[in-house]
Tab-separated table of C-alpha atoms in Angstrom:
chain	number	residue	atom	x	y	z
X	23	UNK	CA	46.296	13.819	-11.866
X	24	UNK	CA	43.413	11.688	-10.849
X	25	UNK	CA	40.027	12.598	-12.310
X	26	UNK	CA	37.691	12.612	-9.321
X	27	UNK	CA	34.689	12.821	-11.682
X	28	UNK	CA	35.506	9.453	-13.144
X	29	UNK	CA	32.811	6.878	-12.482
X	30	UNK	CA	33.412	3.213	-12.873
X	31	UNK	CA	31.057	0.953	-14.768
X	32	UNK	CA	30.204	-0.635	-11.472
X	33	UNK	CA	28.786	2.682	-10.215
X	34	UNK	CA	26.365	2.709	-13.147
X	35	UNK	CA	25.049	-0.751	-12.409
X	36	UNK	CA	21.275	-0.741	-11.882
X	37	UNK	CA	20.008	-1.427	-8.425
X	38	UNK	CA	17.934	-4.570	-8.246
X	39	UNK	CA	14.178	-3.922	-8.482
X	40	UNK	CA	12.370	-4.410	-5.199
X	41	UNK	CA	10.505	-7.664	-4.897
X	42	UNK	CA	6.756	-7.315	-5.359
X	43	UNK	CA	5.147	-10.133	-3.494
X	44	UNK	CA	1.650	-9.153	-4.561
X	45	UNK	CA	0.352	-11.813	-6.942
X	46	UNK	CA	-0.683	-10.883	-10.433
X	47	UNK	CA	-4.414	-10.485	-10.992
X	48	UNK	CA	-6.320	-11.363	-14.122
X	49	UNK	CA	-8.917	-8.652	-14.872
X	50	UNK	CA	-11.881	-9.738	-16.986
X	51	UNK	CA	-14.315	-7.149	-18.357
X	52	UNK	CA	-17.657	-8.728	-19.210
X	53	UNK	CA	-17.844	-6.630	-22.394
X	54	UNK	CA	-14.919	-8.685	-23.725
X	55	UNK	CA	-17.088	-11.799	-23.419
X	56	UNK	CA	-19.941	-10.467	-25.509
X	57	UNK	CA	-22.012	-8.617	-22.904
X	58	UNK	CA	-24.216	-5.886	-24.351
X	59	UNK	CA	-25.766	-3.093	-22.295
X	60	UNK	CA	-28.488	-2.497	-24.876
X	61	UNK	CA	-31.594	-3.064	-22.746
X	62	UNK	CA	-32.569	-6.098	-24.855
X	63	UNK	CA	-29.889	-8.780	-24.745
X	64	UNK	CA	-29.729	-11.552	-22.179
X	65	UNK	CA	-26.167	-11.418	-20.892
X	66	UNK	CA	-26.252	-14.623	-18.867
X	67	UNK	CA	-23.808	-16.459	-21.141
X	68	UNK	CA	-21.351	-13.561	-21.195
X	69	UNK	CA	-21.277	-13.468	-17.396
X	70	UNK	CA	-20.811	-17.232	-17.159
X	71	UNK	CA	-18.011	-17.223	-19.765
X	72	UNK	CA	-16.137	-14.526	-17.858
X	73	UNK	CA	-16.664	-16.451	-14.619
X	74	UNK	CA	-15.457	-19.739	-16.092
X	75	UNK	CA	-12.255	-18.107	-17.343
X	76	UNK	CA	-11.572	-16.465	-13.993
X	77	UNK	CA	-12.519	-19.491	-11.925
X	78	UNK	CA	-10.227	-21.776	-13.935
X	79	UNK	CA	-7.330	-19.322	-14.004
X	80	UNK	CA	-4.102	-20.098	-12.185
X	81	UNK	CA	-3.805	-16.488	-11.000
X	82	UNK	CA	-6.187	-14.435	-8.894
X	83	UNK	CA	-9.033	-13.140	-11.062
X	84	UNK	CA	-11.413	-10.173	-10.967
X	85	UNK	CA	-14.533	-9.883	-13.124
X	86	UNK	CA	-15.581	-6.291	-13.812
X	87	UNK	CA	-19.090	-5.021	-14.598
X	88	UNK	CA	-18.405	-1.555	-16.082
X	89	UNK	CA	-19.776	1.601	-14.523
X	90	UNK	CA	-22.597	3.512	-16.201
X	91	UNK	CA	-24.042	0.485	-17.982
X	92	UNK	CA	-27.044	-1.767	-17.314
X	93	UNK	CA	-26.840	-5.447	-18.213
X	94	UNK	CA	-29.995	-7.548	-18.322
X	95	UNK	CA	-29.599	-11.118	-17.119
X	96	UNK	CA	-32.246	-13.853	-17.241
X	97	UNK	CA	-30.547	-16.009	-14.603
X	98	UNK	CA	-26.939	-16.902	-13.911
X	99	UNK	CA	-24.954	-19.388	-11.818
X	100	UNK	CA	-21.392	-18.707	-10.692
X	101	UNK	CA	-20.159	-22.127	-9.600
X	102	UNK	CA	-16.918	-23.269	-7.989
X	103	UNK	CA	-14.699	-24.545	-6.694
X	104	UNK	CA	-12.192	-22.175	-8.265
X	105	UNK	CA	-8.423	-22.664	-8.447
X	106	UNK	CA	-7.641	-19.288	-6.886
X	107	UNK	CA	-9.328	-16.415	-5.003
X	108	UNK	CA	-11.831	-14.624	-7.227
X	109	UNK	CA	-13.743	-11.352	-7.055
X	110	UNK	CA	-16.519	-9.565	-8.901
X	111	UNK	CA	-16.447	-5.784	-9.027
X	112	UNK	CA	-19.939	-4.582	-9.899
X	113	UNK	CA	-19.609	-0.938	-10.879
X	114	UNK	CA	-22.656	-0.808	-13.162
X	115	UNK	CA	-26.091	-2.437	-12.889
X	116	UNK	CA	-27.208	-6.043	-13.269
X	117	UNK	CA	-30.947	-6.141	-13.905
X	118	UNK	CA	-33.625	-8.796	-14.291
X	119	UNK	CA	-36.116	-8.731	-17.157
X	120	UNK	CA	-39.527	-7.266	-16.248
X	121	UNK	CA	-41.518	-10.377	-17.198
X	122	UNK	CA	-42.485	-13.426	-15.150
X	123	UNK	CA	-40.655	-16.568	-16.255
X	124	UNK	CA	-39.360	-19.785	-14.738
X	125	UNK	CA	-36.165	-19.620	-12.692
X	126	UNK	CA	-34.184	-22.799	-11.979
X	127	UNK	CA	-34.730	-23.567	-8.287
X	128	UNK	CA	-36.274	-20.087	-7.935
X	129	UNK	CA	-32.848	-18.396	-7.955
X	130	UNK	CA	-31.879	-15.433	-10.127
X	131	UNK	CA	-28.158	-14.930	-9.359
X	132	UNK	CA	-26.324	-17.687	-7.478
X	133	UNK	CA	-22.765	-18.120	-6.242
X	134	UNK	CA	-22.154	-21.715	-5.155
X	135	UNK	CA	-19.224	-23.757	-3.788
X	136	UNK	CA	-16.753	-20.868	-3.892
X	137	UNK	CA	-13.962	-20.215	-1.369
X	138	UNK	CA	-12.207	-16.850	-0.971
X	139	UNK	CA	-14.560	-14.608	-2.896
X	140	UNK	CA	-15.242	-10.859	-2.844
X	141	UNK	CA	-18.307	-9.229	-4.413
X	142	UNK	CA	-18.215	-5.421	-4.268
X	143	UNK	CA	-17.991	-2.283	-6.362
X	144	UNK	CA	-20.628	0.371	-5.646
X	145	UNK	CA	-22.984	-0.823	-8.362
X	146	UNK	CA	-26.561	-2.116	-8.301
X	147	UNK	CA	-28.322	-5.466	-8.484
X	148	UNK	CA	-31.912	-4.755	-9.562
X	149	UNK	CA	-34.475	-7.558	-9.326
X	150	UNK	CA	-37.070	-5.498	-11.230
X	151	UNK	CA	-39.696	-7.325	-9.191
X	152	UNK	CA	-42.836	-5.253	-9.734
X	153	UNK	CA	-44.609	-7.846	-11.891
X	154	UNK	CA	-43.946	-10.534	-9.284
X	155	UNK	CA	-45.349	-8.392	-6.477
X	156	UNK	CA	-48.572	-7.714	-8.399
X	157	UNK	CA	-49.121	-11.458	-8.830
X	158	UNK	CA	-48.193	-12.405	-5.278
X	159	UNK	CA	-50.794	-14.329	-3.292
X	160	UNK	CA	-50.503	-11.591	-0.654
X	161	UNK	CA	-51.558	-8.955	-3.189
X	162	UNK	CA	-53.647	-10.856	-5.721
X	163	UNK	CA	-56.295	-12.496	-3.575
X	164	UNK	CA	-58.066	-14.220	-6.485
X	165	UNK	CA	-56.640	-17.318	-8.133
X	166	UNK	CA	-54.374	-17.936	-9.846
X	167	UNK	CA	-51.691	-16.142	-7.911
X	168	UNK	CA	-48.090	-17.041	-8.716
X	169	UNK	CA	-45.944	-15.908	-5.834
X	170	UNK	CA	-44.557	-19.429	-5.375
X	171	UNK	CA	-42.409	-18.983	-8.477
X	172	UNK	CA	-40.788	-15.713	-7.440
X	173	UNK	CA	-37.011	-16.126	-7.161
X	174	UNK	CA	-34.512	-14.969	-4.572
X	175	UNK	CA	-32.445	-12.223	-6.175
X	176	UNK	CA	-28.940	-13.046	-4.890
X	177	UNK	CA	-27.945	-16.347	-3.280
X	178	UNK	CA	-24.638	-17.464	-1.805
X	179	UNK	CA	-24.686	-21.213	-1.212
X	180	UNK	CA	-21.905	-23.221	0.412
X	181	UNK	CA	-19.395	-20.378	0.170
X	182	UNK	CA	-16.474	-19.929	2.576
X	183	UNK	CA	-14.430	-16.798	3.314
X	184	UNK	CA	-16.947	-14.561	1.581
X	185	UNK	CA	-17.027	-10.762	1.581
X	186	UNK	CA	-19.907	-8.763	0.114
X	187	UNK	CA	-19.639	-4.985	0.401
X	188	UNK	CA	-20.514	-1.583	-1.040
X	189	UNK	CA	-23.465	-2.667	-3.171
X	190	UNK	CA	-27.037	-1.563	-3.708
X	191	UNK	CA	-29.703	-4.260	-3.995
X	192	UNK	CA	-33.145	-3.066	-5.059
X	193	UNK	CA	-36.616	-4.329	-5.940
X	194	UNK	CA	-36.000	-8.053	-5.528
X	195	UNK	CA	-38.570	-10.387	-6.989
X	196	UNK	CA	-38.820	-11.883	-3.503
X	197	UNK	CA	-35.934	-12.144	-1.032
X	198	UNK	CA	-32.963	-9.839	-1.739
X	199	UNK	CA	-29.919	-11.723	-0.356
X	200	UNK	CA	-29.709	-15.264	1.014
X	201	UNK	CA	-26.641	-16.698	2.741
X	202	UNK	CA	-27.170	-20.460	2.824
X	203	UNK	CA	-24.768	-23.105	4.157
X	204	UNK	CA	-21.936	-20.562	4.242
X	205	UNK	CA	-19.042	-20.036	6.650
X	206	UNK	CA	-16.924	-16.987	7.503
X	207	UNK	CA	-18.987	-14.235	5.890
X	208	UNK	CA	-18.702	-10.452	6.132
X	209	UNK	CA	-21.497	-8.391	4.538
X	210	UNK	CA	-21.018	-4.642	4.929
X	211	UNK	CA	-22.023	-1.257	3.554
X	212	UNK	CA	-25.053	-2.586	1.702
X	213	UNK	CA	-28.171	-0.634	0.748
X	214	UNK	CA	-31.165	-2.953	0.359
X	215	UNK	CA	-34.256	-1.117	-0.865
X	216	UNK	CA	-37.790	-2.091	-1.953
X	217	UNK	CA	-41.245	-0.514	-1.439
X	218	UNK	CA	-42.915	-1.013	1.928
X	219	UNK	CA	-45.811	-2.892	0.299
X	220	UNK	CA	-43.659	-5.269	-1.753
X	221	UNK	CA	-44.447	-8.782	-0.446
X	222	UNK	CA	-41.822	-11.194	0.917
X	223	UNK	CA	-38.897	-8.944	0.016
X	224	UNK	CA	-36.696	-9.789	3.010
X	225	UNK	CA	-33.476	-7.793	3.032
X	226	UNK	CA	-30.859	-10.291	4.238
X	227	UNK	CA	-31.724	-13.911	5.051
X	228	UNK	CA	-29.328	-16.211	6.917
X	229	UNK	CA	-29.836	-19.979	6.991
X	230	UNK	CA	-27.482	-22.776	8.091
X	231	UNK	CA	-24.633	-20.270	8.110
X	232	UNK	CA	-21.976	-19.773	10.796
X	233	UNK	CA	-19.517	-17.000	11.622
X	234	UNK	CA	-21.267	-14.225	9.724
X	235	UNK	CA	-21.141	-10.461	10.285
X	236	UNK	CA	-23.727	-8.059	8.847
X	237	UNK	CA	-22.440	-4.515	9.268
X	238	UNK	CA	-23.052	-0.847	8.480
X	239	UNK	CA	-26.010	-1.302	6.151
X	240	UNK	CA	-29.338	0.372	5.381
X	241	UNK	CA	-32.314	-1.923	4.781
X	242	UNK	CA	-35.814	-0.751	3.820
X	243	UNK	CA	-38.111	-3.432	2.358
X	244	UNK	CA	-41.550	-5.026	2.552
X	245	UNK	CA	-40.555	-7.829	4.924
X	246	UNK	CA	-37.880	-8.602	7.535
X	247	UNK	CA	-34.834	-6.367	7.312
X	248	UNK	CA	-32.780	-9.327	8.540
X	249	UNK	CA	-34.064	-12.856	9.172
X	250	UNK	CA	-31.961	-15.538	10.844
X	251	UNK	CA	-33.279	-19.081	10.642
X	252	UNK	CA	-32.417	-22.722	11.187
X	253	UNK	CA	-28.820	-23.878	11.489
X	254	UNK	CA	-27.312	-20.422	11.958
X	255	UNK	CA	-24.821	-19.674	14.740
X	256	UNK	CA	-22.261	-17.024	15.613
X	257	UNK	CA	-24.163	-14.254	13.842
X	258	UNK	CA	-23.167	-10.637	14.501
X	259	UNK	CA	-25.396	-7.762	13.362
X	260	UNK	CA	-23.970	-4.260	13.899
X	261	UNK	CA	-24.760	-0.671	12.908
X	262	UNK	CA	-27.904	-1.307	10.886
X	263	UNK	CA	-30.633	1.152	9.872
X	264	UNK	CA	-33.906	-0.735	9.358
X	265	UNK	CA	-37.269	0.521	8.133
X	266	UNK	CA	-39.737	0.325	6.676
X	267	UNK	CA	-40.101	-3.433	6.991
X	268	UNK	CA	-40.865	-6.103	9.554
X	269	UNK	CA	-37.850	-5.545	11.780
X	270	UNK	CA	-35.155	-8.056	12.731
X	271	UNK	CA	-36.347	-11.623	13.192
X	272	UNK	CA	-34.964	-14.831	14.611
X	273	UNK	CA	-37.092	-17.382	12.768
X	274	UNK	CA	-39.540	-18.506	11.956
X	275	UNK	CA	-38.457	-21.832	13.465
X	276	UNK	CA	-40.151	-25.214	13.737
X	277	UNK	CA	-42.557	-25.010	10.808
X	278	UNK	CA	-44.144	-28.317	9.738
X	279	UNK	CA	-42.918	-30.058	12.912
X	280	UNK	CA	-39.268	-29.478	11.974
X	281	UNK	CA	-36.312	-29.564	14.371
X	282	UNK	CA	-34.502	-26.216	14.254
X	283	UNK	CA	-31.516	-24.671	16.029
X	284	UNK	CA	-30.056	-21.167	16.180
X	285	UNK	CA	-27.502	-19.941	18.707
X	286	UNK	CA	-25.064	-17.176	19.600
X	287	UNK	CA	-26.790	-14.267	17.889
X	288	UNK	CA	-25.735	-10.686	18.708
X	289	UNK	CA	-27.692	-7.688	17.384
X	290	UNK	CA	-26.154	-4.360	18.410
X	291	UNK	CA	-26.453	-0.681	17.486
X	292	UNK	CA	-29.553	-0.881	15.316
X	293	UNK	CA	-32.052	1.884	14.538
X	294	UNK	CA	-35.570	0.808	13.577
X	295	UNK	CA	-38.086	3.305	12.173
X	296	UNK	CA	-41.747	2.633	11.391
X	297	UNK	CA	-41.367	-1.146	11.278
X	298	UNK	CA	-44.222	-3.574	12.006
X	299	UNK	CA	-42.010	-5.385	14.517
X	300	UNK	CA	-38.833	-4.466	16.347
X	301	UNK	CA	-36.690	-7.365	17.514
X	302	UNK	CA	-38.614	-10.600	17.190
X	303	UNK	CA	-38.291	-14.321	17.853
X	304	UNK	CA	-40.974	-16.409	16.174
X	305	UNK	CA	-41.565	-20.154	16.357
X	306	UNK	CA	-44.298	-22.509	15.226
X	307	UNK	CA	-46.129	-24.922	17.446
X	308	UNK	CA	-45.189	-28.543	16.846
X	309	UNK	CA	-41.527	-27.867	16.151
X	310	UNK	CA	-38.551	-28.814	18.277
X	311	UNK	CA	-34.975	-27.679	18.878
X	312	UNK	CA	-33.586	-24.574	20.571
X	313	UNK	CA	-33.071	-20.844	20.022
X	314	UNK	CA	-30.482	-19.816	22.601
X	315	UNK	CA	-27.846	-17.238	23.523
X	316	UNK	CA	-29.408	-14.263	21.768
X	317	UNK	CA	-28.607	-10.654	22.676
X	318	UNK	CA	-30.282	-7.445	21.473
X	319	UNK	CA	-28.300	-4.423	22.652
X	320	UNK	CA	-28.190	-0.668	22.035
X	321	UNK	CA	-31.362	-0.562	19.937
X	322	UNK	CA	-33.170	2.679	19.057
X	323	UNK	CA	-36.855	2.435	18.036
X	324	UNK	CA	-38.902	5.157	16.389
X	325	UNK	CA	-42.653	4.567	16.052
X	326	UNK	CA	-42.189	0.793	15.976
X	327	UNK	CA	-45.075	-1.629	16.439
X	328	UNK	CA	-44.377	-4.650	18.656
X	329	UNK	CA	-40.924	-3.407	19.684
X	330	UNK	CA	-39.968	-6.520	21.654
X	331	UNK	CA	-41.748	-9.750	20.831
X	332	UNK	CA	-41.407	-13.493	21.296
X	333	UNK	CA	-44.227	-15.380	19.604
X	334	UNK	CA	-44.186	-19.136	20.072
X	335	UNK	CA	-47.604	-19.418	18.482
X	336	UNK	CA	-46.581	-18.009	15.116
X	337	UNK	CA	-49.027	-18.956	12.352
X	338	UNK	CA	-48.653	-17.563	8.841
X	339	UNK	CA	-51.375	-19.585	7.161
X	340	UNK	CA	-54.846	-18.817	5.862
X	341	UNK	CA	-56.346	-21.399	8.205
X	342	UNK	CA	-56.092	-21.606	11.979
X	343	UNK	CA	-53.090	-23.521	13.316
X	344	UNK	CA	-53.921	-26.485	15.556
X	345	UNK	CA	-52.654	-26.898	19.109
X	346	UNK	CA	-49.529	-29.067	19.091
X	347	UNK	CA	-47.666	-31.106	21.695
X	348	UNK	CA	-44.125	-29.820	21.168
X	349	UNK	CA	-42.290	-26.511	20.770
X	350	UNK	CA	-38.917	-24.936	20.073
X	351	UNK	CA	-37.194	-24.000	23.343
X	352	UNK	CA	-36.301	-20.288	23.682
X	353	UNK	CA	-33.623	-19.623	26.296
X	354	UNK	CA	-30.902	-17.191	27.347
X	355	UNK	CA	-32.159	-14.017	25.659
X	356	UNK	CA	-30.955	-10.553	26.731
X	357	UNK	CA	-32.547	-7.194	25.868
X	358	UNK	CA	-30.193	-4.395	26.951
X	359	UNK	CA	-30.231	-0.619	26.396
X	360	UNK	CA	-33.341	-0.511	24.200
X	361	UNK	CA	-35.118	2.826	23.966
X	362	UNK	CA	-37.525	4.754	21.797
X	363	UNK	CA	-41.215	4.900	20.933
X	364	UNK	CA	-43.801	2.184	20.441
X	365	UNK	CA	-46.694	2.484	17.991
X	366	UNK	CA	-48.554	-0.346	19.756
X	367	UNK	CA	-49.997	-0.335	23.269
X	368	UNK	CA	-48.269	-3.639	24.059
X	369	UNK	CA	-44.594	-2.770	23.786
X	370	UNK	CA	-43.222	-6.029	25.204
X	371	UNK	CA	-44.983	-9.232	24.201
X	372	UNK	CA	-43.595	-12.528	25.455
X	373	UNK	CA	-46.143	-15.069	24.213
X	374	UNK	CA	-44.184	-18.153	25.192
X	375	UNK	CA	-45.131	-21.798	24.909
X	376	UNK	CA	-47.140	-23.373	27.735
X	377	UNK	CA	-45.310	-26.635	26.925
X	378	UNK	CA	-41.789	-25.174	27.024
X	379	UNK	CA	-41.804	-21.788	28.778
X	380	UNK	CA	-39.170	-19.242	27.811
X	381	UNK	CA	-36.157	-19.651	30.069
X	382	UNK	CA	-33.703	-17.049	31.344
X	383	UNK	CA	-34.935	-13.871	29.705
X	384	UNK	CA	-33.340	-10.618	30.871
X	385	UNK	CA	-34.570	-7.050	30.354
X	386	UNK	CA	-31.991	-4.420	31.303
X	387	UNK	CA	-32.331	-0.661	30.765
X	388	UNK	CA	-35.300	-0.940	28.432
X	389	UNK	CA	-37.160	2.371	28.182
X	390	UNK	CA	-40.004	2.591	25.702
X	391	UNK	CA	-42.584	5.385	25.484
X	392	UNK	CA	-45.870	5.618	23.641
X	393	UNK	CA	-46.304	7.083	20.195
X	394	UNK	CA	-48.411	9.216	20.398
X	395	UNK	CA	-47.240	10.473	23.750
X	396	UNK	CA	-49.379	10.276	26.832
X	397	UNK	CA	-50.598	6.699	26.573
X	398	UNK	CA	-49.419	4.064	29.009
X	399	UNK	CA	-47.598	1.114	27.495
X	400	UNK	CA	-48.068	-2.456	28.616
X	401	UNK	CA	-46.024	-5.622	28.793
X	402	UNK	CA	-47.760	-8.932	28.074
X	403	UNK	CA	-45.761	-11.822	29.471
X	404	UNK	CA	-46.991	-15.394	29.643
X	405	UNK	CA	-45.352	-18.750	30.258
X	406	UNK	CA	-42.022	-17.439	31.511
X	407	UNK	CA	-39.702	-19.383	33.771
X	408	UNK	CA	-38.694	-18.005	37.163
X	409	UNK	CA	-35.290	-16.964	35.874
X	410	UNK	CA	-36.706	-13.957	33.980
X	411	UNK	CA	-35.215	-10.674	35.255
X	412	UNK	CA	-36.313	-7.043	34.885
X	413	UNK	CA	-33.654	-4.446	35.666
X	414	UNK	CA	-34.634	-0.785	35.348
X	415	UNK	CA	-37.034	-1.427	32.462
X	416	UNK	CA	-40.276	0.317	31.393
X	417	UNK	CA	-42.642	-1.366	30.783
X	418	UNK	CA	-41.740	-4.552	32.614
X	419	UNK	CA	-43.178	-8.021	33.008
């Protein structure tokens, strides 16, 4: 009789394990490099040691800042190039010391020359900037004021394929985040917060950077929510809540007779509340270059001063700026589907250059009402070319 329950040794052979093509990742906890969340220690060296190990690894590396802990850092540089993609998961808090001291190149935390990098994690980067604000020249009117030494909190310089997401950045000494000389950037789900009276605390600053998206973020500071300046192109801003602050600015451009260029800027689905400006383009006299192909679309304003403004006579100096013989050209700017309330009587202010009038401006479905209600809003429009169009807009040029 044949035993049908008999099983050959071949039937017991193990099936081959499925191939896992996902590369191994080296996980580096900063505590293992000597970091101490004791409120006293400077953890700069521990962060840099963890970075150096990850950056020089032959496998993808992730540096972890543990949740529920606060690590003080005097200043730190994370420098590439790295051998492999690298990430930093900030679950806890990185915090600056509450004293004024010298920062190399006025930078607190800097990532430089890194390709394929992610910075994320739900944690906080705290600039602890109160002492710097008190000594700012904009607050402390008597000498000596020391605002010139205030650092930018977080800088990304010459980084490519960069993603920054799900972070809280608060109380920067000066500017919160600066993307400089970068390419292919996605910044999303950020909360950038500082008091309304904190001087020069721009939320996100973009300079000489191309192909960058700024998405789904809340920004409330003492200066521009987002500022886009020289050398930036292909910038997309989407789904932003802004205010308090100075609104969203292109510029300033052309300061000190410089030649500046920005192009292909799209700002869409933004809500501004209580800001001192709405959507703004600002250039200095005496500069040169072009700001072109800029579109502001689907913008909601609530009690915003200067909702729509182009100022080609920008002057942020204690003394009067002289008349100059050159200007930055502003051309091909669209304002579409912008509605809400203006806190200033002049809701649209196109103060363009008499030397180089603004060219090809288009207002389409702009509907702004006065705050408080009942007042009649005005549009001030000077030195515009004949190509300027008003389509179903209140007020209108």
